[in-house]
PDB file of C-alpha atoms in Angstrom:
ATOM      1  CA  UNK B   1     -49.911 231.243 -48.126  1.00  0.00           C
ATOM      2  CA  UNK B   2     -47.027 231.269 -50.590  1.00  0.00           C
ATOM      3  CA  UNK B   3     -44.916 233.463 -48.296  1.00  0.00           C
ATOM      4  CA  UNK B   4     -45.682 231.199 -45.349  1.00  0.00           C
ATOM      5  CA  UNK B   5     -44.680 228.149 -47.380  1.00  0.00           C
ATOM      6  CA  UNK B   6     -41.376 229.783 -48.380  1.00  0.00           C
ATOM      7  CA  UNK B   7     -40.686 230.682 -44.743  1.00  0.00           C
ATOM      8  CA  UNK B   8     -41.359 227.110 -43.574  1.00  0.00           C
ATOM      9  CA  UNK B   9     -39.205 225.643 -46.353  1.00  0.00           C
ATOM     10  CA  UNK B  10     -36.335 228.039 -45.668  1.00  0.00           C
ATOM     11  CA  UNK B  11     -36.463 227.470 -41.930  1.00  0.00           C
ATOM     12  CA  UNK B  12     -36.628 223.723 -42.488  1.00  0.00           C
ATOM     13  CA  UNK B  13     -33.462 223.747 -44.612  1.00  0.00           C
ATOM     14  CA  UNK B  14     -31.636 226.085 -42.218  1.00  0.00           C
ATOM     15  CA  UNK B  15     -32.565 223.942 -39.228  1.00  0.00           C
ATOM     16  CA  UNK B  16     -31.405 220.758 -40.952  1.00  0.00           C
ATOM     17  CA  UNK B  17     -27.945 222.242 -41.582  1.00  0.00           C
ATOM     18  CA  UNK B  18     -27.771 223.694 -38.072  1.00  0.00           C
ATOM     19  CA  UNK B  19     -28.506 220.287 -36.584  1.00  0.00           C
ATOM     20  CA  UNK B  20     -26.009 218.562 -38.872  1.00  0.00           C
ATOM     21  CA  UNK B  21     -23.135 220.869 -37.989  1.00  0.00           C
ATOM     22  CA  UNK B  22     -23.866 221.330 -34.291  1.00  0.00           C
ATOM     23  CA  UNK B  23     -25.390 218.168 -32.893  1.00  0.00           C
ATOM     24  CA  UNK B  24     -22.850 215.879 -31.224  1.00  0.00           C
ATOM     25  CA  UNK B  25     -22.846 212.178 -31.899  1.00  0.00           C
ATOM     26  CA  UNK B  26     -22.509 209.872 -34.928  1.00  0.00           C
ATOM     27  CA  UNK B  27     -23.867 210.717 -38.365  1.00  0.00           C
ATOM     28  CA  UNK B  28     -26.741 208.237 -38.148  1.00  0.00           C
ATOM     29  CA  UNK B  29     -28.020 209.878 -34.971  1.00  0.00           C
ATOM     30  CA  UNK B  30     -27.836 213.360 -36.452  1.00  0.00           C
ATOM     31  CA  UNK B  31     -29.637 212.041 -39.536  1.00  0.00           C
ATOM     32  CA  UNK B  32     -32.433 210.661 -37.393  1.00  0.00           C
ATOM     33  CA  UNK B  33     -32.892 213.966 -35.542  1.00  0.00           C
ATOM     34  CA  UNK B  34     -32.887 215.882 -38.840  1.00  0.00           C
ATOM     35  CA  UNK B  35     -35.538 213.530 -40.228  1.00  0.00           C
ATOM     36  CA  UNK B  36     -37.675 214.150 -37.152  1.00  0.00           C
ATOM     37  CA  UNK B  37     -37.206 217.916 -37.614  1.00  0.00           C
ATOM     38  CA  UNK B  38     -38.106 217.810 -41.304  1.00  0.00           C
ATOM     39  CA  UNK B  39     -41.260 215.727 -40.847  1.00  0.00           C
ATOM     40  CA  UNK B  40     -43.507 218.506 -39.433  1.00  0.00           C
ATOM     41  CA  UNK B  41     -42.028 220.971 -41.960  1.00  0.00           C
ATOM     42  CA  UNK B  42     -42.931 218.700 -44.881  1.00  0.00           C
ATOM     43  CA  UNK B  43     -46.357 217.966 -43.403  1.00  0.00           C
ATOM     44  CA  UNK B  44     -46.994 221.702 -43.052  1.00  0.00           C
ATOM     45  CA  UNK B  45     -45.999 222.333 -46.672  1.00  0.00           C
ATOM     46  CA  UNK B  46     -48.242 219.509 -47.837  1.00  0.00           C
ATOM     47  CA  UNK B  47     -51.187 220.931 -45.902  1.00  0.00           C
ATOM     48  CA  UNK B  48     -50.603 224.441 -47.295  1.00  0.00           C
ATOM     49  CA  UNK B  49     -50.434 223.018 -50.825  1.00  0.00           C
ATOM     50  CA  UNK B  50     -53.827 221.360 -50.352  1.00  0.00           C
ATOM     51  CA  UNK B  51     -52.474 217.823 -50.389  1.00  0.00           C
ATOM     52  CA  UNK B  52     -54.221 216.858 -47.165  1.00  0.00           C
ATOM     53  CA  UNK B  53     -52.876 216.489 -43.644  1.00  0.00           C
ATOM     54  CA  UNK B  54     -53.777 218.006 -40.336  1.00  0.00           C
ATOM     55  CA  UNK B  55     -54.478 221.718 -39.964  1.00  0.00           C
ATOM     56  CA  UNK B  56     -52.466 221.861 -36.751  1.00  0.00           C
ATOM     57  CA  UNK B  57     -49.174 220.737 -38.334  1.00  0.00           C
ATOM     58  CA  UNK B  58     -47.906 224.343 -38.832  1.00  0.00           C
ATOM     59  CA  UNK B  59     -48.420 224.912 -35.102  1.00  0.00           C
ATOM     60  CA  UNK B  60     -46.400 221.769 -34.344  1.00  0.00           C
ATOM     61  CA  UNK B  61     -43.633 223.004 -36.650  1.00  0.00           C
ATOM     62  CA  UNK B  62     -43.705 226.425 -34.956  1.00  0.00           C
ATOM     63  CA  UNK B  63     -43.231 224.728 -31.587  1.00  0.00           C
ATOM     64  CA  UNK B  64     -40.316 222.682 -32.967  1.00  0.00           C
ATOM     65  CA  UNK B  65     -38.788 225.875 -34.395  1.00  0.00           C
ATOM     66  CA  UNK B  66     -39.066 227.615 -31.008  1.00  0.00           C
ATOM     67  CA  UNK B  67     -37.268 224.691 -29.368  1.00  0.00           C
ATOM     68  CA  UNK B  68     -34.588 224.751 -32.089  1.00  0.00           C
ATOM     69  CA  UNK B  69     -33.942 228.478 -31.664  1.00  0.00           C
ATOM     70  CA  UNK B  70     -33.773 228.067 -27.886  1.00  0.00           C
ATOM     71  CA  UNK B  71     -31.108 225.391 -28.335  1.00  0.00           C
ATOM     72  CA  UNK B  72     -29.289 227.442 -31.001  1.00  0.00           C
ATOM     73  CA  UNK B  73     -28.863 230.381 -28.629  1.00  0.00           C
ATOM     74  CA  UNK B  74     -27.118 228.143 -26.100  1.00  0.00           C
ATOM     75  CA  UNK B  75     -24.235 227.576 -28.527  1.00  0.00           C
ATOM     76  CA  UNK B  76     -21.401 229.865 -27.467  1.00  0.00           C
ATOM     77  CA  UNK B  77     -17.860 230.304 -28.794  1.00  0.00           C
ATOM     78  CA  UNK B  78     -15.041 229.267 -26.486  1.00  0.00           C
ATOM     79  CA  UNK B  79     -11.270 229.274 -26.184  1.00  0.00           C
ATOM     80  CA  UNK B  80     -11.363 225.933 -24.356  1.00  0.00           C
ATOM     81  CA  UNK B  81     -10.892 223.276 -27.029  1.00  0.00           C
ATOM     82  CA  UNK B  82      -8.047 221.011 -28.142  1.00  0.00           C
ATOM     83  CA  UNK B  83      -6.764 223.228 -30.940  1.00  0.00           C
ATOM     84  CA  UNK B  84      -4.671 222.358 -33.980  1.00  0.00           C
ATOM     85  CA  UNK B  85      -1.007 223.234 -33.439  1.00  0.00           C
ATOM     86  CA  UNK B  86      -0.929 226.174 -35.888  1.00  0.00           C
ATOM     87  CA  UNK B  87      -3.802 227.976 -34.121  1.00  0.00           C
ATOM     88  CA  UNK B  88      -3.115 226.767 -30.587  1.00  0.00           C
ATOM     89  CA  UNK B  89      -1.956 230.166 -29.304  1.00  0.00           C
ATOM     90  CA  UNK B  90      -3.508 233.606 -29.560  1.00  0.00           C
ATOM     91  CA  UNK B  91      -1.730 236.825 -30.431  1.00  0.00           C
ATOM     92  CA  UNK B  92      -1.221 239.242 -27.531  1.00  0.00           C
ATOM     93  CA  UNK B  93       0.096 242.790 -27.910  1.00  0.00           C
ATOM     94  CA  UNK B  94       1.246 245.798 -25.918  1.00  0.00           C
ATOM     95  CA  UNK B  95       1.642 249.205 -27.550  1.00  0.00           C
ATOM     96  CA  UNK B  96       3.849 251.856 -25.929  1.00  0.00           C
ATOM     97  CA  UNK B  97       4.083 254.852 -28.233  1.00  0.00           C
ATOM     98  CA  UNK B  98       5.796 253.609 -31.397  1.00  0.00           C
ATOM     99  CA  UNK B  99       6.958 250.399 -29.747  1.00  0.00           C
ATOM    100  CA  UNK B 100       4.834 247.277 -30.234  1.00  0.00           C
ATOM    101  CA  UNK B 101       5.504 244.151 -28.202  1.00  0.00           C
ATOM    102  CA  UNK B 102       3.911 240.965 -29.526  1.00  0.00           C
ATOM    103  CA  UNK B 103       3.620 237.556 -27.943  1.00  0.00           C
ATOM    104  CA  UNK B 104       2.829 234.359 -29.864  1.00  0.00           C
ATOM    105  CA  UNK B 105       4.014 235.376 -33.314  1.00  0.00           C
ATOM    106  CA  UNK B 106       3.997 232.164 -35.367  1.00  0.00           C
ATOM    107  CA  UNK B 107       7.193 231.127 -37.125  1.00  0.00           C
ATOM    108  CA  UNK B 108       6.709 227.468 -38.074  1.00  0.00           C
ATOM    109  CA  UNK B 109       8.944 225.611 -40.502  1.00  0.00           C
ATOM    110  CA  UNK B 110       6.711 223.582 -42.819  1.00  0.00           C
ATOM    111  CA  UNK B 111       7.877 220.552 -44.795  1.00  0.00           C
ATOM    112  CA  UNK B 112       4.334 219.392 -45.517  1.00  0.00           C
ATOM    113  CA  UNK B 113       0.880 220.079 -44.065  1.00  0.00           C
ATOM    114  CA  UNK B 114       1.516 217.486 -41.359  1.00  0.00           C
ATOM    115  CA  UNK B 115       5.298 217.689 -40.977  1.00  0.00           C
ATOM    116  CA  UNK B 116       6.529 220.896 -39.355  1.00  0.00           C
ATOM    117  CA  UNK B 117       8.554 222.423 -36.556  1.00  0.00           C
ATOM    118  CA  UNK B 118       6.336 224.496 -34.259  1.00  0.00           C
ATOM    119  CA  UNK B 119       7.791 227.769 -33.013  1.00  0.00           C
ATOM    120  CA  UNK B 120       6.075 230.724 -31.302  1.00  0.00           C
ATOM    121  CA  UNK B 121       8.065 233.878 -30.653  1.00  0.00           C
ATOM    122  CA  UNK B 122       7.962 237.204 -28.821  1.00  0.00           C
ATOM    123  CA  UNK B 123       8.670 240.144 -31.141  1.00  0.00           C
ATOM    124  CA  UNK B 124       9.311 243.872 -30.870  1.00  0.00           C
ATOM    125  CA  UNK B 125       8.429 246.274 -33.711  1.00  0.00           C
ATOM    126  CA  UNK B 126       8.840 250.018 -34.222  1.00  0.00           C
ATOM    127  CA  UNK B 127       5.786 251.613 -35.841  1.00  0.00           C
ATOM    128  CA  UNK B 128       7.976 254.488 -36.919  1.00  0.00           C
ATOM    129  CA  UNK B 129       9.763 252.026 -39.216  1.00  0.00           C
ATOM    130  CA  UNK B 130       6.564 250.760 -40.865  1.00  0.00           C
ATOM    131  CA  UNK B 131       6.999 251.440 -44.599  1.00  0.00           C
ATOM    132  CA  UNK B 132       4.720 249.169 -46.663  1.00  0.00           C
ATOM    133  CA  UNK B 133       1.784 246.789 -46.768  1.00  0.00           C
ATOM    134  CA  UNK B 134       0.959 244.102 -49.311  1.00  0.00           C
ATOM    135  CA  UNK B 135      -2.341 242.402 -50.032  1.00  0.00           C
ATOM    136  CA  UNK B 136      -2.012 238.649 -50.595  1.00  0.00           C
ATOM    137  CA  UNK B 137      -4.649 236.343 -52.029  1.00  0.00           C
ATOM    138  CA  UNK B 138      -4.186 232.576 -51.772  1.00  0.00           C
ATOM    139  CA  UNK B 139      -6.420 230.541 -54.089  1.00  0.00           C
ATOM    140  CA  UNK B 140      -7.442 227.081 -52.996  1.00  0.00           C
ATOM    141  CA  UNK B 141     -10.937 226.535 -54.462  1.00  0.00           C
ATOM    142  CA  UNK B 142     -11.158 228.023 -57.938  1.00  0.00           C
ATOM    143  CA  UNK B 143     -10.927 231.649 -59.099  1.00  0.00           C
ATOM    144  CA  UNK B 144     -13.782 233.030 -56.986  1.00  0.00           C
ATOM    145  CA  UNK B 145     -12.557 231.990 -53.527  1.00  0.00           C
ATOM    146  CA  UNK B 146      -9.263 233.009 -51.942  1.00  0.00           C
ATOM    147  CA  UNK B 147      -7.820 233.501 -48.481  1.00  0.00           C
ATOM    148  CA  UNK B 148      -6.895 237.135 -47.802  1.00  0.00           C
ATOM    149  CA  UNK B 149      -3.768 238.163 -45.885  1.00  0.00           C
ATOM    150  CA  UNK B 150      -2.008 241.489 -45.302  1.00  0.00           C
ATOM    151  CA  UNK B 151       1.783 241.665 -44.924  1.00  0.00           C
ATOM    152  CA  UNK B 152       3.421 244.711 -43.321  1.00  0.00           C
ATOM    153  CA  UNK B 153       6.997 245.690 -44.149  1.00  0.00           C
ATOM    154  CA  UNK B 154       9.466 247.546 -41.924  1.00  0.00           C
ATOM    155  CA  UNK B 155      12.519 249.620 -42.851  1.00  0.00           C
ATOM    156  CA  UNK B 156      14.858 246.977 -41.435  1.00  0.00           C
ATOM    157  CA  UNK B 157      13.538 244.388 -43.908  1.00  0.00           C
ATOM    158  CA  UNK B 158      11.341 242.464 -41.489  1.00  0.00           C
ATOM    159  CA  UNK B 159       7.778 241.604 -42.432  1.00  0.00           C
ATOM    160  CA  UNK B 160       4.757 240.527 -40.425  1.00  0.00           C
ATOM    161  CA  UNK B 161       1.607 238.972 -41.857  1.00  0.00           C
ATOM    162  CA  UNK B 162      -1.856 239.159 -40.294  1.00  0.00           C
ATOM    163  CA  UNK B 163      -4.517 236.616 -41.161  1.00  0.00           C
ATOM    164  CA  UNK B 164      -8.010 236.055 -39.765  1.00  0.00           C
ATOM    165  CA  UNK B 165      -8.594 232.287 -39.800  1.00  0.00           C
ATOM    166  CA  UNK B 166     -10.852 229.613 -38.438  1.00  0.00           C
ATOM    167  CA  UNK B 167      -9.538 228.194 -35.176  1.00  0.00           C
ATOM    168  CA  UNK B 168      -9.557 224.517 -36.058  1.00  0.00           C
ATOM    169  CA  UNK B 169      -9.654 221.764 -33.505  1.00  0.00           C
ATOM    170  CA  UNK B 170      -7.183 218.916 -33.908  1.00  0.00           C
ATOM    171  CA  UNK B 171      -8.252 216.740 -36.810  1.00  0.00           C
ATOM    172  CA  UNK B 172     -10.807 219.282 -38.017  1.00  0.00           C
ATOM    173  CA  UNK B 173     -10.931 220.675 -41.559  1.00  0.00           C
ATOM    174  CA  UNK B 174     -12.480 223.826 -43.003  1.00  0.00           C
ATOM    175  CA  UNK B 175     -16.023 223.845 -44.355  1.00  0.00           C
ATOM    176  CA  UNK B 176     -17.362 226.999 -46.018  1.00  0.00           C
ATOM    177  CA  UNK B 177     -20.899 225.754 -45.386  1.00  0.00           C
ATOM    178  CA  UNK B 178     -20.122 224.981 -41.751  1.00  0.00           C
ATOM    179  CA  UNK B 179     -18.892 228.566 -41.416  1.00  0.00           C
ATOM    180  CA  UNK B 180     -22.522 229.716 -41.665  1.00  0.00           C
ATOM    181  CA  UNK B 181     -23.562 227.545 -38.711  1.00  0.00           C
ATOM    182  CA  UNK B 182     -21.216 228.438 -35.822  1.00  0.00           C
ATOM    183  CA  UNK B 183     -18.959 225.498 -36.613  1.00  0.00           C
ATOM    184  CA  UNK B 184     -15.694 227.364 -35.999  1.00  0.00           C
ATOM    185  CA  UNK B 185     -14.245 230.004 -33.724  1.00  0.00           C
ATOM    186  CA  UNK B 186     -12.130 232.857 -35.078  1.00  0.00           C
ATOM    187  CA  UNK B 187      -8.439 233.518 -34.483  1.00  0.00           C
ATOM    188  CA  UNK B 188      -6.144 236.272 -35.777  1.00  0.00           C
ATOM    189  CA  UNK B 189      -2.689 234.933 -36.566  1.00  0.00           C
ATOM    190  CA  UNK B 190       0.463 237.052 -36.841  1.00  0.00           C
ATOM    191  CA  UNK B 191       3.257 235.179 -38.593  1.00  0.00           C
ATOM    192  CA  UNK B 192       6.398 235.347 -40.688  1.00  0.00           C
ATOM    193  CA  UNK B 193       5.920 235.203 -44.462  1.00  0.00           C
ATOM    194  CA  UNK B 194       8.207 232.162 -44.603  1.00  0.00           C
ATOM    195  CA  UNK B 195       5.637 230.433 -42.406  1.00  0.00           C
ATOM    196  CA  UNK B 196       2.132 231.529 -43.357  1.00  0.00           C
ATOM    197  CA  UNK B 197       2.766 232.206 -47.059  1.00  0.00           C
ATOM    198  CA  UNK B 198       5.295 229.459 -47.760  1.00  0.00           C
ATOM    199  CA  UNK B 199       3.006 226.801 -46.293  1.00  0.00           C
ATOM    200  CA  UNK B 200       0.319 227.813 -48.790  1.00  0.00           C
ATOM    201  CA  UNK B 201       2.545 227.808 -51.870  1.00  0.00           C
ATOM    202  CA  UNK B 202       4.885 224.955 -50.964  1.00  0.00           C
ATOM    203  CA  UNK B 203       3.026 222.649 -48.564  1.00  0.00           C
ATOM    204  CA  UNK B 204      -0.608 223.068 -49.621  1.00  0.00           C
ATOM    205  CA  UNK B 205      -0.166 223.713 -53.333  1.00  0.00           C
ATOM    206  CA  UNK B 206      -2.203 226.933 -53.328  1.00  0.00           C
ATOM    207  CA  UNK B 207      -1.763 229.709 -55.888  1.00  0.00           C
ATOM    208  CA  UNK B 208      -0.746 233.017 -54.271  1.00  0.00           C
ATOM    209  CA  UNK B 209      -0.814 236.587 -55.619  1.00  0.00           C
ATOM    210  CA  UNK B 210       0.785 239.662 -54.028  1.00  0.00           C
ATOM    211  CA  UNK B 211      -0.204 243.304 -54.606  1.00  0.00           C
ATOM    212  CA  UNK B 212       1.420 246.415 -53.129  1.00  0.00           C
ATOM    213  CA  UNK B 213      -1.155 248.508 -51.266  1.00  0.00           C
ATOM    214  CA  UNK B 214      -1.186 252.269 -51.753  1.00  0.00           C
ATOM    215  CA  UNK B 215      -1.169 253.550 -48.171  1.00  0.00           C
ATOM    216  CA  UNK B 216       0.403 256.567 -46.531  1.00  0.00           C
ATOM    217  CA  UNK B 217       2.501 256.108 -43.346  1.00  0.00           C
ATOM    218  CA  UNK B 218      -0.322 257.178 -41.026  1.00  0.00           C
ATOM    219  CA  UNK B 219      -2.685 254.780 -42.820  1.00  0.00           C
ATOM    220  CA  UNK B 220      -0.233 251.892 -42.483  1.00  0.00           C
ATOM    221  CA  UNK B 221      -0.071 252.516 -38.770  1.00  0.00           C
ATOM    222  CA  UNK B 222      -3.857 252.686 -38.448  1.00  0.00           C
ATOM    223  CA  UNK B 223      -4.409 249.389 -40.260  1.00  0.00           C
ATOM    224  CA  UNK B 224      -1.615 247.627 -38.337  1.00  0.00           C
ATOM    225  CA  UNK B 225      -3.076 248.770 -35.019  1.00  0.00           C
ATOM    226  CA  UNK B 226      -6.536 247.806 -36.267  1.00  0.00           C
ATOM    227  CA  UNK B 227      -5.421 244.199 -36.576  1.00  0.00           C
ATOM    228  CA  UNK B 228      -3.997 244.305 -33.054  1.00  0.00           C
ATOM    229  CA  UNK B 229      -7.261 245.766 -31.772  1.00  0.00           C
ATOM    230  CA  UNK B 230      -9.310 243.001 -33.391  1.00  0.00           C
ATOM    231  CA  UNK B 231      -6.912 240.347 -32.065  1.00  0.00           C
ATOM    232  CA  UNK B 232      -7.294 241.763 -28.553  1.00  0.00           C
ATOM    233  CA  UNK B 233     -11.092 241.676 -28.876  1.00  0.00           C
ATOM    234  CA  UNK B 234     -11.054 238.020 -29.948  1.00  0.00           C
ATOM    235  CA  UNK B 235      -8.599 237.215 -27.150  1.00  0.00           C
ATOM    236  CA  UNK B 236     -10.872 238.848 -24.565  1.00  0.00           C
ATOM    237  CA  UNK B 237     -14.119 237.402 -25.912  1.00  0.00           C
ATOM    238  CA  UNK B 238     -14.213 234.371 -28.240  1.00  0.00           C
ATOM    239  CA  UNK B 239     -16.101 234.904 -31.481  1.00  0.00           C
ATOM    240  CA  UNK B 240     -17.507 232.656 -34.170  1.00  0.00           C
ATOM    241  CA  UNK B 241     -16.160 232.691 -37.701  1.00  0.00           C
ATOM    242  CA  UNK B 242     -18.860 233.406 -40.282  1.00  0.00           C
ATOM    243  CA  UNK B 243     -18.352 232.638 -43.964  1.00  0.00           C
ATOM    244  CA  UNK B 244     -20.372 235.708 -44.960  1.00  0.00           C
ATOM    245  CA  UNK B 245     -19.955 238.364 -42.264  1.00  0.00           C
ATOM    246  CA  UNK B 246     -16.759 237.648 -40.303  1.00  0.00           C
ATOM    247  CA  UNK B 247     -13.957 236.252 -42.417  1.00  0.00           C
ATOM    248  CA  UNK B 248     -10.491 236.974 -43.768  1.00  0.00           C
ATOM    249  CA  UNK B 249     -11.788 239.483 -46.342  1.00  0.00           C
ATOM    250  CA  UNK B 250     -14.377 241.338 -44.294  1.00  0.00           C
ATOM    251  CA  UNK B 251     -11.746 242.318 -41.710  1.00  0.00           C
ATOM    252  CA  UNK B 252      -9.656 243.958 -44.463  1.00  0.00           C
ATOM    253  CA  UNK B 253     -12.748 245.773 -45.696  1.00  0.00           C
ATOM    254  CA  UNK B 254     -13.633 246.908 -42.156  1.00  0.00           C
ATOM    255  CA  UNK B 255     -10.142 248.308 -41.602  1.00  0.00           C
ATOM    256  CA  UNK B 256     -10.149 249.949 -45.042  1.00  0.00           C
ATOM    257  CA  UNK B 257     -13.426 251.668 -44.182  1.00  0.00           C
ATOM    258  CA  UNK B 258     -11.701 253.310 -41.228  1.00  0.00           C
ATOM    259  CA  UNK B 259      -9.511 255.042 -43.804  1.00  0.00           C
ATOM    260  CA  UNK B 260     -12.291 255.642 -46.354  1.00  0.00           C
ATOM    261  CA  UNK B 261     -15.762 255.447 -44.761  1.00  0.00           C
ATOM    262  CA  UNK B 262     -17.553 255.723 -48.115  1.00  0.00           C
ATOM    263  CA  UNK B 263     -16.193 252.451 -49.526  1.00  0.00           C
ATOM    264  CA  UNK B 264     -19.244 250.623 -50.927  1.00  0.00           C
ATOM    265  CA  UNK B 265     -20.382 247.074 -50.336  1.00  0.00           C
ATOM    266  CA  UNK B 266     -19.687 244.800 -53.297  1.00  0.00           C
ATOM    267  CA  UNK B 267     -20.162 241.178 -54.351  1.00  0.00           C
ATOM    268  CA  UNK B 268     -16.367 240.858 -54.426  1.00  0.00           C
ATOM    269  CA  UNK B 269     -16.324 241.017 -50.634  1.00  0.00           C
ATOM    270  CA  UNK B 270     -18.086 237.649 -50.678  1.00  0.00           C
ATOM    271  CA  UNK B 271     -16.336 236.256 -53.749  1.00  0.00           C
ATOM    272  CA  UNK B 272     -12.958 236.967 -52.202  1.00  0.00           C
ATOM    273  CA  UNK B 273     -10.997 235.751 -55.207  1.00  0.00           C
ATOM    274  CA  UNK B 274     -11.931 239.040 -56.883  1.00  0.00           C
ATOM    275  CA  UNK B 275     -11.101 241.244 -53.893  1.00  0.00           C
ATOM    276  CA  UNK B 276      -7.908 242.576 -55.512  1.00  0.00           C
ATOM    277  CA  UNK B 277     -10.041 243.828 -58.428  1.00  0.00           C
ATOM    278  CA  UNK B 278     -12.214 245.660 -55.899  1.00  0.00           C
ATOM    279  CA  UNK B 279      -9.168 247.189 -54.198  1.00  0.00           C
ATOM    280  CA  UNK B 280      -7.801 248.308 -57.573  1.00  0.00           C
ATOM    281  CA  UNK B 281     -11.111 249.876 -58.649  1.00  0.00           C
ATOM    282  CA  UNK B 282     -11.155 251.970 -55.462  1.00  0.00           C
ATOM    283  CA  UNK B 283      -7.549 253.172 -55.635  1.00  0.00           C
ATOM    284  CA  UNK B 284      -6.116 250.786 -53.052  1.00  0.00           C
ATOM    285  CA  UNK B 285      -3.410 249.281 -55.272  1.00  0.00           C
ATOM    286  CA  UNK B 286      -0.519 250.728 -57.283  1.00  0.00           C
ATOM    287  CA  UNK B 287      -1.829 253.179 -59.869  1.00  0.00           C
ATOM    288  CA  UNK B 288      -0.574 253.756 -63.407  1.00  0.00           C
ATOM    289  CA  UNK B 289      -0.479 250.030 -64.184  1.00  0.00           C
ATOM    290  CA  UNK B 290      -3.467 248.108 -65.507  1.00  0.00           C
ATOM    291  CA  UNK B 291      -4.888 245.397 -63.258  1.00  0.00           C
ATOM    292  CA  UNK B 292      -4.050 242.558 -65.647  1.00  0.00           C
ATOM    293  CA  UNK B 293      -0.361 243.512 -65.407  1.00  0.00           C
ATOM    294  CA  UNK B 294      -0.526 243.771 -61.619  1.00  0.00           C
ATOM    295  CA  UNK B 295      -2.080 240.332 -61.411  1.00  0.00           C
ATOM    296  CA  UNK B 296       0.386 238.734 -63.815  1.00  0.00           C
ATOM    297  CA  UNK B 297       3.427 240.245 -62.055  1.00  0.00           C
ATOM    298  CA  UNK B 298       1.948 239.550 -58.613  1.00  0.00           C
ATOM    299  CA  UNK B 299       1.650 235.787 -59.065  1.00  0.00           C
ATOM    300  CA  UNK B 300       4.370 234.653 -56.673  1.00  0.00           C
ATOM    301  CA  UNK B 301       3.724 230.901 -56.696  1.00  0.00           C
ATOM    302  CA  UNK B 302       6.538 229.831 -58.998  1.00  0.00           C
ATOM    303  CA  UNK B 303       9.029 232.214 -57.380  1.00  0.00           C
ATOM    304  CA  UNK B 304       8.087 230.831 -53.965  1.00  0.00           C
ATOM    305  CA  UNK B 305       8.513 227.217 -55.094  1.00  0.00           C
ATOM    306  CA  UNK B 306      11.928 228.053 -56.560  1.00  0.00           C
ATOM    307  CA  UNK B 307      13.192 229.805 -53.405  1.00  0.00           C
ATOM    308  CA  UNK B 308      15.837 227.786 -51.559  1.00  0.00           C
ATOM    309  CA  UNK B 309      16.027 227.464 -47.766  1.00  0.00           C
ATOM    310  CA  UNK B 310      18.976 229.864 -47.583  1.00  0.00           C
ATOM    311  CA  UNK B 311      17.435 232.584 -49.759  1.00  0.00           C
ATOM    312  CA  UNK B 312      15.552 235.616 -48.500  1.00  0.00           C
ATOM    313  CA  UNK B 313      11.976 234.474 -49.065  1.00  0.00           C
ATOM    314  CA  UNK B 314      10.371 237.923 -48.817  1.00  0.00           C
ATOM    315  CA  UNK B 315      12.727 239.432 -51.408  1.00  0.00           C
ATOM    316  CA  UNK B 316      12.482 236.473 -53.776  1.00  0.00           C
ATOM    317  CA  UNK B 317       8.691 236.525 -54.028  1.00  0.00           C
ATOM    318  CA  UNK B 318       8.591 240.301 -54.651  1.00  0.00           C
ATOM    319  CA  UNK B 319      10.868 240.378 -57.684  1.00  0.00           C
ATOM    320  CA  UNK B 320       9.084 242.201 -60.476  1.00  0.00           C
ATOM    321  CA  UNK B 321       6.034 243.188 -58.393  1.00  0.00           C
ATOM    322  CA  UNK B 322       4.921 246.753 -59.323  1.00  0.00           C
ATOM    323  CA  UNK B 323       5.336 249.217 -56.486  1.00  0.00           C
ATOM    324  CA  UNK B 324       8.161 247.300 -54.805  1.00  0.00           C
ATOM    325  CA  UNK B 325      11.328 249.446 -54.831  1.00  0.00           C
ATOM    326  CA  UNK B 326      14.784 248.230 -55.785  1.00  0.00           C
ATOM    327  CA  UNK B 327      15.968 249.063 -52.261  1.00  0.00           C
ATOM    328  CA  UNK B 328      13.590 246.442 -50.852  1.00  0.00           C
ATOM    329  CA  UNK B 329      15.129 243.759 -53.054  1.00  0.00           C
ATOM    330  CA  UNK B 330      18.767 244.482 -52.250  1.00  0.00           C
TER     331      UNK B 330
END
């Protein structure tokens, strides 16, 4: 009976959140539907606890649950919404040997979160010139939660950042809880550092850390192409973002497992603010330097805020970062 009570309580809570995040209409209407959903769940729990009630209430709740799951499975991701400007377009790629042709690379100029110049570009990159990759963590909600980005560097000094993000509709904001309940679609953004990193440090006031990844040339290529592969999959078939299983950190872990299939699962994959610690413990960051030093030297926030519009942003934020060569900063 105890197990049945726990199952009813858990399903009742899950269903209430699912209805809140997915039902259309005003808040009062959603509240009324949630109350109607919770009533048979509470009555069932009361009956199981011996507090009276009708013996058939669990059957009524089971019927309500079946109807809820039937409705839940009709919710499908889509590309057809009125998207926010910064996620309005999807990355498209063509790979011909070492040559990569990209459409819809984002290169916005941000003055604030709401004041910006929108610019999408076509780019050409040579995989033979791929020389580095950096892990970036942008903190916006305390030390345990961060957004994870990977920036690839080329021999000619250009850099390209990949980021798996929620595809927000216009006027919509992120909710970690909503991410468990099919509230958002997924998009993979490719952008300039002066766009996707600068907006976090300068426009949003986030705290950003940069770490040089320890990858060989063939591994760099494999991870870069892995991002393009995932972007193509999302482009072909829309997918939901999930706070736990499909987010900005899990994609990095998935691609890293292609290089090292024995990488273990870890709580730091969920608490993404500690993901750099995980990468360090498994040999993914610069070796020979303790993690505390890497973290201290990798905090780029103040350098980013001090960088003028005419300075080379990528070079300025990497000054003093272990693993970054002097040639990169010239």
